[in-house]
Amino acid sequence: MIEIKYDSSNTRDYKFKKSRDEEIIQNIENILSRIKGNVPLSREKGLEASLIDEPLDYVQVYMTGIVMDEIERDEPRFKVEEVSYDNSNQEIGKLIIKVKGAILDE
């Protein structure tokens, strides 16, 4: 099982020559960084920015479904088993998404 931890405040180092597993993980990080309405020609893709001022518990429940749908649609080589959140930085309003799952065989 693989755990992917996405923190929007960290910069990412993109690789152009990568293994299949690294490519899938990078694709999932990209999926989690998209904001709905900001993807040209695919405005329906992305996470909901309108939830930014909602209570954290509500956001986490709502976002879990969105995260699973986005990954299932755009990265079918990965099977999501669990979506959780790191709540250690609640005081600064940062949402860290953790996705656990498996990379499917070709």
Tab-separated table of C-alpha atoms in Angstrom:
chain	number	residue	atom	x	y	z
A	1	MET	CA	0.000	0.000	0.000
A	2	ILE	CA	1.181	3.498	-0.858
A	3	GLU	CA	0.424	6.680	1.083
A	4	ILE	CA	0.510	9.979	-0.790
A	5	LYS	CA	0.552	13.063	1.423
A	6	TYR	CA	-0.387	16.275	-0.375
A	7	ASP	CA	0.432	19.585	1.301
A	8	SER	CA	-0.382	22.572	-0.887
A	9	SER	CA	2.128	24.755	0.928
A	10	ASN	CA	5.094	22.605	-0.177
A	11	THR	CA	6.733	22.997	-3.561
A	12	ARG	CA	7.009	19.925	-5.721
A	13	ASP	CA	9.972	18.790	-7.798
A	14	TYR	CA	8.573	17.414	-11.043
A	15	LYS	CA	10.527	14.727	-12.855
A	16	PHE	CA	10.329	14.237	-16.595
A	17	LYS	CA	12.061	10.865	-16.664
A	18	LYS	CA	10.402	8.785	-14.027
A	19	SER	CA	9.276	5.279	-13.253
A	20	ARG	CA	5.655	4.228	-13.708
A	21	ASP	CA	5.031	4.431	-9.944
A	22	GLU	CA	6.579	7.917	-9.721
A	23	GLU	CA	4.440	9.029	-12.672
A	24	ILE	CA	1.245	7.808	-10.994
A	25	ILE	CA	2.125	9.484	-7.687
A	26	GLN	CA	2.984	12.741	-9.477
A	27	ASN	CA	-0.338	12.577	-11.366
A	28	ILE	CA	-2.247	12.159	-8.098
A	29	GLU	CA	-0.414	15.136	-6.570
A	30	ASN	CA	-1.419	17.163	-9.636
A	31	ILE	CA	-5.038	16.029	-9.290
A	32	LEU	CA	-5.060	17.131	-5.646
A	33	SER	CA	-3.605	20.535	-6.524
A	34	ARG	CA	-6.306	21.467	-9.056
A	35	ILE	CA	-9.000	23.968	-8.155
A	36	LYS	CA	-12.388	23.548	-9.835
A	37	GLY	CA	-12.814	26.074	-12.617
A	38	ASN	CA	-9.082	26.647	-13.152
A	39	VAL	CA	-8.379	23.829	-15.623
A	40	PRO	CA	-8.679	25.186	-19.167
A	41	LEU	CA	-11.083	23.166	-21.328
A	42	SER	CA	-12.032	21.029	-18.295
A	43	ARG	CA	-13.612	23.478	-15.852
A	44	GLU	CA	-15.426	20.644	-14.034
A	45	LYS	CA	-12.136	19.097	-12.844
A	46	GLY	CA	-10.636	20.016	-9.496
A	47	LEU	CA	-11.365	20.442	-5.823
A	48	GLU	CA	-13.968	22.869	-4.493
A	49	ALA	CA	-12.503	26.219	-3.450
A	50	SER	CA	-15.942	27.345	-2.250
A	51	LEU	CA	-15.472	25.220	0.891
A	52	ILE	CA	-12.649	27.377	2.187
A	53	ASP	CA	-14.660	29.045	4.966
A	54	GLU	CA	-16.687	26.004	6.001
A	55	PRO	CA	-16.103	24.049	9.232
A	56	LEU	CA	-13.219	21.589	8.920
A	57	ASP	CA	-15.330	18.509	9.719
A	58	TYR	CA	-17.771	19.377	6.924
A	59	VAL	CA	-14.957	20.068	4.457
A	60	GLN	CA	-13.260	16.745	5.175
A	61	VAL	CA	-16.427	14.694	4.659
A	62	TYR	CA	-17.333	16.527	1.455
A	63	MET	CA	-13.769	16.508	0.084
A	64	THR	CA	-13.331	12.758	0.583
A	65	GLY	CA	-15.897	11.992	-2.095
A	66	ILE	CA	-14.485	14.607	-4.452
A	67	VAL	CA	-10.910	13.347	-4.002
A	68	MET	CA	-11.948	9.751	-4.677
A	69	ASP	CA	-13.963	10.727	-7.778
A	70	GLU	CA	-11.177	12.886	-9.213
A	71	ILE	CA	-8.518	10.188	-8.791
A	72	GLU	CA	-10.813	7.429	-10.100
A	73	ARG	CA	-11.602	9.458	-13.229
A	74	ASP	CA	-8.137	10.800	-14.036
A	75	GLU	CA	-5.739	8.144	-12.702
A	76	PRO	CA	-7.359	4.721	-13.202
A	77	ARG	CA	-4.030	2.975	-12.537
A	78	PHE	CA	-4.455	3.766	-8.807
A	79	LYS	CA	-7.074	2.234	-6.517
A	80	VAL	CA	-7.943	4.571	-3.595
A	81	GLU	CA	-8.496	2.677	-0.357
A	82	GLU	CA	-8.572	5.546	2.136
A	83	VAL	CA	-8.612	9.345	2.211
A	84	SER	CA	-7.664	11.004	5.485
A	85	TYR	CA	-6.465	14.383	6.674
A	86	ASP	CA	-3.595	15.651	8.802
A	87	ASN	CA	-5.245	18.014	11.280
A	88	SER	CA	-2.057	18.996	13.097
A	89	ASN	CA	-2.019	22.475	11.507
A	90	GLN	CA	-5.630	23.525	12.096
A	91	GLU	CA	-4.620	26.855	13.570
A	92	ILE	CA	-3.331	28.090	10.209
A	93	GLY	CA	-6.228	26.642	8.209
A	94	LYS	CA	-4.105	24.260	6.179
A	95	LEU	CA	-5.707	21.085	4.847
A	96	ILE	CA	-3.265	18.237	4.252
A	97	ILE	CA	-4.786	15.359	2.305
A	98	LYS	CA	-3.467	11.804	2.697
A	99	VAL	CA	-4.457	9.210	0.111
A	100	LYS	CA	-3.755	5.521	0.681
A	101	GLY	CA	-4.170	2.927	-1.995
A	102	ALA	CA	-2.524	0.611	-4.444
A	103	ILE	CA	-1.007	0.980	-7.865
A	104	LEU	CA	-2.735	-1.495	-10.145
A	105	ASP	CA	-0.814	-3.866	-12.379
A	106	GLU	CA	-0.805	-3.130	-16.066
